[in-house]
CSV table of C-alpha atoms and ligand atoms in Angstrom, one decimal:
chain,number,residue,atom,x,y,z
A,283,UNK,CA,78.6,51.1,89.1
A,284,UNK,CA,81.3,49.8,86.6
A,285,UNK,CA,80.7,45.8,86.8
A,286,UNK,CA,82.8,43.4,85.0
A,287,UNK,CA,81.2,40.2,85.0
A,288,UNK,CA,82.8,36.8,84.2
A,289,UNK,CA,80.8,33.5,83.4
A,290,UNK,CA,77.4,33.9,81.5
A,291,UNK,CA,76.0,30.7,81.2
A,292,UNK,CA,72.8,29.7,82.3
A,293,UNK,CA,73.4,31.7,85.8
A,294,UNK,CA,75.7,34.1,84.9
A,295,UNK,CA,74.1,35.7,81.6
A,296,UNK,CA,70.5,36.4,83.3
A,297,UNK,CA,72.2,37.7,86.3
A,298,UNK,CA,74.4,40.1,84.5
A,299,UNK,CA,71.6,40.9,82.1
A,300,UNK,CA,69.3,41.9,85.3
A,301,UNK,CA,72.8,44.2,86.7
A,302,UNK,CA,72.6,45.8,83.0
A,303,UNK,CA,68.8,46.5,83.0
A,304,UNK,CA,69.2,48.2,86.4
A,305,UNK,CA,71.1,50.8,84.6
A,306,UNK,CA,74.7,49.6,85.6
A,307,UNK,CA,78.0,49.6,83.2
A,308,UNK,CA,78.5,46.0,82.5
A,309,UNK,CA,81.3,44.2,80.7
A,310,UNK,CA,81.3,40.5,80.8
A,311,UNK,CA,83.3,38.0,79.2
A,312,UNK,CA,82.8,33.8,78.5
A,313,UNK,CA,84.8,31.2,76.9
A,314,UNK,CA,81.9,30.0,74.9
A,315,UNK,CA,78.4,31.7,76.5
A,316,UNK,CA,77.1,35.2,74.4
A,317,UNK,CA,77.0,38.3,76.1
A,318,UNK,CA,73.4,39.1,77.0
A,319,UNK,CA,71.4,42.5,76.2
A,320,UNK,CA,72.9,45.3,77.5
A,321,UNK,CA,76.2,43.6,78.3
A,322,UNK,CA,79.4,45.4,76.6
A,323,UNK,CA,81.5,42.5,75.3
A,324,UNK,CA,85.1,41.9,76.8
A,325,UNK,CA,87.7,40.5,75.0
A,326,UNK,CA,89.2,38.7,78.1
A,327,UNK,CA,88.6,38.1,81.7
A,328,UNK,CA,91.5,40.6,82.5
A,329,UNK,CA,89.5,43.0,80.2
A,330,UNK,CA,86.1,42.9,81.4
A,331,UNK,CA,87.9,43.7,85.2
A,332,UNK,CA,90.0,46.3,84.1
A,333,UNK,CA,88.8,49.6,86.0
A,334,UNK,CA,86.0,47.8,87.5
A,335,UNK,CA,84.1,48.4,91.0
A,336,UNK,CA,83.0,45.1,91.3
A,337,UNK,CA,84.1,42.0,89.6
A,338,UNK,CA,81.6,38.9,89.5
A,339,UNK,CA,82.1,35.4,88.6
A,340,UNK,CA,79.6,32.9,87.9
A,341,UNK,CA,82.1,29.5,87.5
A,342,UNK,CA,81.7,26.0,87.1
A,343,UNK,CA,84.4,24.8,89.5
A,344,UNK,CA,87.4,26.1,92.2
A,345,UNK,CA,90.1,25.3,90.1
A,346,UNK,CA,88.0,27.3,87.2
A,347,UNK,CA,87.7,30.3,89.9
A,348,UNK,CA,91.2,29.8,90.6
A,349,UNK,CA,92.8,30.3,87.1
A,350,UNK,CA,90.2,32.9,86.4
A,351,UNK,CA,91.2,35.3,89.9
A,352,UNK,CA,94.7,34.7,88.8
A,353,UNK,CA,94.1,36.9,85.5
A,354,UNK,CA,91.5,39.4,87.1
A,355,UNK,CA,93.0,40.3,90.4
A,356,UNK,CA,95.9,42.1,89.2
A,357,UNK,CA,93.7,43.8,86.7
A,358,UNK,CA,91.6,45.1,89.2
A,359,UNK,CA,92.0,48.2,91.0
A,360,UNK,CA,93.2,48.8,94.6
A,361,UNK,CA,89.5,48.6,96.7
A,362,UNK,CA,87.3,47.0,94.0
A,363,UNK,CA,85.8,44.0,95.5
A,364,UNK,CA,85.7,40.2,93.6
A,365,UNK,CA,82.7,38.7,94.2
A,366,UNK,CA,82.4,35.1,93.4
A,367,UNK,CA,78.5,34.1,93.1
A,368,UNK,CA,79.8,30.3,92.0
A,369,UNK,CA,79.7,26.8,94.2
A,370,UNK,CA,83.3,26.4,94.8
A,371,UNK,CA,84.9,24.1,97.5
A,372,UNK,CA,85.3,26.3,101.1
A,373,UNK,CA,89.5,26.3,100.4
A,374,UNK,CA,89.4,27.6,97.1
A,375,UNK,CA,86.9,30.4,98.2
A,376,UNK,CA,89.4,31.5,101.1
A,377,UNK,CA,92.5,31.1,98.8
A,378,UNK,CA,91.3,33.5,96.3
A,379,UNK,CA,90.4,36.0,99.2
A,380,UNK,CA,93.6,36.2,100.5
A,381,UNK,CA,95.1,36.4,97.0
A,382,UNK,CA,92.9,39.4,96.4
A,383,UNK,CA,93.7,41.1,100.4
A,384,UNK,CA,97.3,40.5,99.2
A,385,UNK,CA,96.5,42.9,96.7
A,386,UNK,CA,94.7,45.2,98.2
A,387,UNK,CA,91.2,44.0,96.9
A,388,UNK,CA,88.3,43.3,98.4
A,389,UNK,CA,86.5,39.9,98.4
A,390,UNK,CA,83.3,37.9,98.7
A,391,UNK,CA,81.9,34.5,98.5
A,392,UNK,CA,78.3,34.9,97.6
A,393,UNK,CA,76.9,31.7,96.4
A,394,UNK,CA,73.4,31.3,95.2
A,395,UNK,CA,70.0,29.4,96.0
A,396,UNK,CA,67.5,30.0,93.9
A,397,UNK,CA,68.5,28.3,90.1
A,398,UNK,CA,68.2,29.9,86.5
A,399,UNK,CA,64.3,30.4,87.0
A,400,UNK,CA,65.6,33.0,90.3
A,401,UNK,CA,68.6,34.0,88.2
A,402,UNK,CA,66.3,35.1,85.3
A,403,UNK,CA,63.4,36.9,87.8
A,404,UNK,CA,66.2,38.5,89.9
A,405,UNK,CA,64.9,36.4,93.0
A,406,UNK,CA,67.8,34.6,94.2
A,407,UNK,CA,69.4,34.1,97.8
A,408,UNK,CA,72.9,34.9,98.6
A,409,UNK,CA,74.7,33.5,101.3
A,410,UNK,CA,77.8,35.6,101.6
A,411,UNK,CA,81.1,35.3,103.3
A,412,UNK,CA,83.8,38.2,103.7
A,413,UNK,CA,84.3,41.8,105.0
A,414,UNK,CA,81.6,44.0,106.4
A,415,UNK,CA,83.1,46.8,103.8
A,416,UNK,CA,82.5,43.8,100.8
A,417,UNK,CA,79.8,42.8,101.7
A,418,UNK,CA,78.0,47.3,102.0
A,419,UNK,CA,79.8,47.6,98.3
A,420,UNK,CA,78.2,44.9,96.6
A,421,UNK,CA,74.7,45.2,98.7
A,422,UNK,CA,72.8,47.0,96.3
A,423,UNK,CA,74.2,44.6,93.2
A,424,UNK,CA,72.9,42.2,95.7
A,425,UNK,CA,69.4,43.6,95.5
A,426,UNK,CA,69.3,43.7,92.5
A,427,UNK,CA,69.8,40.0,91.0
A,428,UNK,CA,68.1,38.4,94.3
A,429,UNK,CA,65.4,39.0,97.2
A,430,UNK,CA,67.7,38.3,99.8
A,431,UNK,CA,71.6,38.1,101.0
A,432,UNK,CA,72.9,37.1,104.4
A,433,UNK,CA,76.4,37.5,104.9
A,434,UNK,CA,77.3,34.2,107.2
A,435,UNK,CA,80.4,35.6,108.4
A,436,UNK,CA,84.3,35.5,107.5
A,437,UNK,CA,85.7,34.6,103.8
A,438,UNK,CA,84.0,30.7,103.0
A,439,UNK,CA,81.2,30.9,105.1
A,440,UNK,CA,78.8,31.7,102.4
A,441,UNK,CA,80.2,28.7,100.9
A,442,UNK,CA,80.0,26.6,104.1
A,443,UNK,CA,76.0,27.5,103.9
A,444,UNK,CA,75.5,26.6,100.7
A,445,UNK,CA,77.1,22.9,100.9
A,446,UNK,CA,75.3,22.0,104.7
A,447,UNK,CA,72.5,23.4,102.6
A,448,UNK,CA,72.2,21.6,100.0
A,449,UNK,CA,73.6,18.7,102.6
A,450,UNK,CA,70.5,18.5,103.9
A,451,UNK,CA,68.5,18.9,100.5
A,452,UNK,CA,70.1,16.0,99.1
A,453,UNK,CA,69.3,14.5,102.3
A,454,UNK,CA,65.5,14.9,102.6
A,455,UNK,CA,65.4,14.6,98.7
A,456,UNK,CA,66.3,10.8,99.0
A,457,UNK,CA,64.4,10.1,101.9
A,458,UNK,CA,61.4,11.4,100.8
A,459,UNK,CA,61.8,9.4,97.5
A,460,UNK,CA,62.2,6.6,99.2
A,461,UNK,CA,59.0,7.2,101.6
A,462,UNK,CA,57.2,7.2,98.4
A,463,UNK,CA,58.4,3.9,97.1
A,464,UNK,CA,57.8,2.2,100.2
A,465,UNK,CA,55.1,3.5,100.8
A,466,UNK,CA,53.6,2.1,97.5
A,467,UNK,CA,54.3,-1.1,98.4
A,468,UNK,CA,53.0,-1.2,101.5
A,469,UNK,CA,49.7,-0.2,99.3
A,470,UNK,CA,49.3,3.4,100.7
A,471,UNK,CA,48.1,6.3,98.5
A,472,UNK,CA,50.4,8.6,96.7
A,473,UNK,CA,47.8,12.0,97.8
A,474,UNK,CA,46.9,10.4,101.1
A,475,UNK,CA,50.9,10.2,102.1
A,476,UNK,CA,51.1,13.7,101.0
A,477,UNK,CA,48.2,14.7,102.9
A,478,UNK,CA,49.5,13.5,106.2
A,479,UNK,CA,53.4,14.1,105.9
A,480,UNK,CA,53.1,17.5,104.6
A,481,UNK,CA,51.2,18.9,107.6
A,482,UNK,CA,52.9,16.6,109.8
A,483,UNK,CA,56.8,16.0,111.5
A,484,UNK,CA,58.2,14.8,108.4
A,485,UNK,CA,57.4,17.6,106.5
A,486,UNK,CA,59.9,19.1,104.5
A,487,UNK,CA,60.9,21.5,101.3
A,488,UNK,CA,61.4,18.3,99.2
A,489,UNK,CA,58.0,17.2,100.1
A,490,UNK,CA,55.9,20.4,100.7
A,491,UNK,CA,57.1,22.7,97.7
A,492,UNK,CA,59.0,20.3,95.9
A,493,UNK,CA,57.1,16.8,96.0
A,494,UNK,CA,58.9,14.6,93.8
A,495,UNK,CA,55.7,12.2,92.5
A,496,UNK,CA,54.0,13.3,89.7
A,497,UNK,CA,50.7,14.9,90.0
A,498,UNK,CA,50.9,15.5,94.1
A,499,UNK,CA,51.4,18.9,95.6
A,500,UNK,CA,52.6,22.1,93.5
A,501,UNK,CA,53.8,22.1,90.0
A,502,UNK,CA,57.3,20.7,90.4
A,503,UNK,CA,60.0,18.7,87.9
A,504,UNK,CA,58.1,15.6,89.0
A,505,UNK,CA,55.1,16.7,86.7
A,506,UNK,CA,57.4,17.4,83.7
A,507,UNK,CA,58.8,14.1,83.6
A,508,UNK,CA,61.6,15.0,85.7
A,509,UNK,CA,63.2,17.6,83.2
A,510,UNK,CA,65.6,19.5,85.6
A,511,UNK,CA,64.7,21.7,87.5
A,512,UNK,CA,67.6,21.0,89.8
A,513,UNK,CA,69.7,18.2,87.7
A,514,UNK,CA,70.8,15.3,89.6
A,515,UNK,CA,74.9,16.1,88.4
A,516,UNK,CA,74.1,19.6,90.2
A,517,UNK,CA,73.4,17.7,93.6
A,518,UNK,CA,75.9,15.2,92.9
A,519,UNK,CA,78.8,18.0,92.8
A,520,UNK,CA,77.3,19.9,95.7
A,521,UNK,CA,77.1,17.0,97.8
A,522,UNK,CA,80.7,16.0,96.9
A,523,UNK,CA,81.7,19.2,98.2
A,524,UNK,CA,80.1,18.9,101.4
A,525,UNK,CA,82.0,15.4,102.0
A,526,UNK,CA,85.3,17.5,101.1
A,527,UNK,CA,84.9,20.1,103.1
A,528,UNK,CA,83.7,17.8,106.1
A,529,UNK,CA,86.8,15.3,105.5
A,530,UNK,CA,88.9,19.2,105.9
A,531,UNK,CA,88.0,19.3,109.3
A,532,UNK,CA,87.3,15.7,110.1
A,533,UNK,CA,83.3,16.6,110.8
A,534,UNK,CA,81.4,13.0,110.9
A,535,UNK,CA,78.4,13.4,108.0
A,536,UNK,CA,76.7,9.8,107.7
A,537,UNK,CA,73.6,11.0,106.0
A,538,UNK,CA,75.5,13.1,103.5
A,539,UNK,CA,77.9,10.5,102.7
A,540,UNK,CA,74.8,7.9,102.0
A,541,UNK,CA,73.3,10.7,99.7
A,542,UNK,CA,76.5,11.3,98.3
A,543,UNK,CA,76.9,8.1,96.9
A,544,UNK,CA,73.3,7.5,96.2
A,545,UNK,CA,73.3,10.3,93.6
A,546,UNK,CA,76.9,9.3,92.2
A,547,UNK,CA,75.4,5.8,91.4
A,548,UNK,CA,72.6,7.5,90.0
A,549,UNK,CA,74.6,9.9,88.1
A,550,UNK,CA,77.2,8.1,86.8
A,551,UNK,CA,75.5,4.2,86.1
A,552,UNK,CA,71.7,4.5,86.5
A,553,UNK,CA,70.3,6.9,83.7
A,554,UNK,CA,70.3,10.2,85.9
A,555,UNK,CA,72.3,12.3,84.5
A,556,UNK,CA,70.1,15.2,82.9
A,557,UNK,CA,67.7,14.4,85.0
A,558,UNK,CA,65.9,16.5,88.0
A,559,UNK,CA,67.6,15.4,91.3
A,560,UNK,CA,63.8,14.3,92.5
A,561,UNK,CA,63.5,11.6,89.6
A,562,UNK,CA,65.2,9.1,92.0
A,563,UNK,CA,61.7,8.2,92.8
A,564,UNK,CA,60.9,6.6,89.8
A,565,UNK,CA,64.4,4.9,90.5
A,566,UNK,CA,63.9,3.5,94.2
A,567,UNK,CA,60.0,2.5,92.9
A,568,UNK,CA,61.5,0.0,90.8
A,569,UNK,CA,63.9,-1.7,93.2
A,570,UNK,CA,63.7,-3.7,96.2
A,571,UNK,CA,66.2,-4.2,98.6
A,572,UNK,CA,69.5,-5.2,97.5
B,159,NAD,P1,77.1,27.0,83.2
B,159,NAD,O1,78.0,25.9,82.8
B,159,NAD,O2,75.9,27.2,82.4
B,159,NAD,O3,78.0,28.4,83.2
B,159,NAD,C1,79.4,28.5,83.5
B,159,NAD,C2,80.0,29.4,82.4
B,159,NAD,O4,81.4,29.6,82.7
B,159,NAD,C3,80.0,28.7,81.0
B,159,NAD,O5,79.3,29.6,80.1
B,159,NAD,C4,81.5,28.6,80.6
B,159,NAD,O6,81.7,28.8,79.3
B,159,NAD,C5,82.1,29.7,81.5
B,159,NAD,N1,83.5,29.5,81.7
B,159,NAD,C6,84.2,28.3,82.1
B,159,NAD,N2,85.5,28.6,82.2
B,159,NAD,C7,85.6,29.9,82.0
B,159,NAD,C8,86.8,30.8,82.0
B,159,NAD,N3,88.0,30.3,82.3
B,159,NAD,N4,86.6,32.1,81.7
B,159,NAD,C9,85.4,32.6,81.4
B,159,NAD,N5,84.2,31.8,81.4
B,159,NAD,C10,84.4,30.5,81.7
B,159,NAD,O7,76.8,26.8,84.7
B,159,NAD,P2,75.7,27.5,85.6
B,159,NAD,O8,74.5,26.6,85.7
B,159,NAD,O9,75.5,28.9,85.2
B,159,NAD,O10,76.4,27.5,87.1
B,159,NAD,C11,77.4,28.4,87.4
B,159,NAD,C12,77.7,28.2,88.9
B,159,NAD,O11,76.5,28.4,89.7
B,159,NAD,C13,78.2,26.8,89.3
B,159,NAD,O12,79.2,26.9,90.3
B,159,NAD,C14,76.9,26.1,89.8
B,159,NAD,O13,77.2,25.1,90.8
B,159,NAD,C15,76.2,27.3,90.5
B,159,NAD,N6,74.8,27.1,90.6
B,159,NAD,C16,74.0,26.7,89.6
B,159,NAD,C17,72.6,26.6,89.8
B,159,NAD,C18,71.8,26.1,88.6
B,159,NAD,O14,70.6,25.8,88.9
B,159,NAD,N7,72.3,26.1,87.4
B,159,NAD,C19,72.0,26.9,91.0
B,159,NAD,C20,72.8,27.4,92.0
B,159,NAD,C21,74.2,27.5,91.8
């Protein structure tokens, strides 16, 4: 397949390196990020999509994806589909599909789970809204760069997954921190709370796979001093969108509001940015209550 493929930073450039590798024709362009092995170099983003069957981009924003469909989608031929693999806010995801039906192009929203360690082994999971004919096209690209793609439904869906999501990751992520700082006051074991939580109710992927204290569970940031990993502006910018996208259609969120502006304090005054999105463990551990 002729793939032009738009964004290679950390995601993008191992994703369209794994697409190359596979044997497929791909033509990526960046503002700044290197083309990866096996990727012919465009000299634009209208270039790389010129005579393409599937366009992919791999943004760090909507208004990003915006500008960037703007320049590709009249480039692209009647019936190639634009797939966009970034975290975008739900309205910019639907926008650029209709731009692209109103040309006669197909489109997706295919965001990604999975970080640069699945982007780089090819093991990522797409959650993918659009058209059952998208969605067939860019399957086997699918297979490729990830183990497993679900399409969710109508143009945004994949988008709504990924923010409830990571909704509930940033969620559980908190809680569990804080489980672990009180729990240290209240003199109980690091291992012994792990023991009983993990095979008990308040089990959880933040706790069982992803256990944020040091030296408890399986290998995670935690036990590389909390070098992301997952960084904590990542979850800070998913979480926002999830608040957007719930103040859209007036959905009452609580929880993700709370862990919305836990991680924008921690972000943007307590030392986290750069840091894994688990490390607010060390953070509540110092505190008490305020
Ligand atoms: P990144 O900043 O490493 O890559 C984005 C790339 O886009 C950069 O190389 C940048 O130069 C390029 N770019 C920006 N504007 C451009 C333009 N107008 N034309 C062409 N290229 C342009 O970010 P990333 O970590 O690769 O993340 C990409 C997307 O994937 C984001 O939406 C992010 O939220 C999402 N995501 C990231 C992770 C992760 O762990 N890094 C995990 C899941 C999803």
């Amino acid at each position: 397949m002729k793939i032009g493929f738009i964004g290679l930073g950390n995601m993008g450039g191992p994703m369209a390196a794994n697409l190359a590798r596979a044997g497929h024709d791909v033509a990526g362009f960046d503002l700044a990020a290197p083309c990866p092995d096996g990727v012919a170099s465009a000299a634009s983003a209208a270039d790389a999509a010129t005579g393409a069957d599937v366009v992919i981009t791999m943004l760090p924003n909507g208004a990003i994806l915006r500008d960037v469909a703007a320049n590709v989608i009249p480039a692209m031929r009647t019936g190639a589909v634009l797939c966009d693999c970034s975290t975008v806010d739900v309205d910019s995801a639907r926008a650029v599909a209709q731009q692209a039906a109103d040309a006669g192009i197909g489109a997706l929203d295919a965001p990604v789970s999975g970080g640069v360690g699945g982007a780089a082994a090819g093991t990522l999971t797409f959650m993918v809204g659009g058209s059952d004919d998208a969605f067939a096209t860019v399957q086997p690209l699918f297979a490729i760069m990830g183990q497993k793609a679900v399409h969710c439904g109508a143009s945004g869906a994949g988008q709504a997954a990924k923010i409830c999501n990571n909704m509930i990751l940033g969620a559980t992520m908190a809680v569990t921190c804080e489980a672990f700082a009180l729990a240290d006051k209240l003199g109980l074991d690091r291992a012994r709370m792990f023991d009983v939580v993990s095979t008990s109710s308040g089990y959880s992927w933040s706790m069982n796979v992803y256990c944020p204290a040091p030296g408890i569970g399986p290998q995670s940031p935690a036990d590389n001093d909390y070098k992301p990993g997952f960084a904590a502006e990542l979850m800070l910018k998913d979480l926002r969108l999830s608040q957007q996208a719930a103040e859209s259609v007036d959905a009452h969120t609580p929880i993700g509001a709370r862990a919305t502006e836990l991680y924008a304090s921690f972000v943007e005054d307590e030392g986290g940015k750069g840091r894994d999105f688990s490390a607010l463990l060390p953070h509540f551990a110092t505190r008490g209550r305020v």
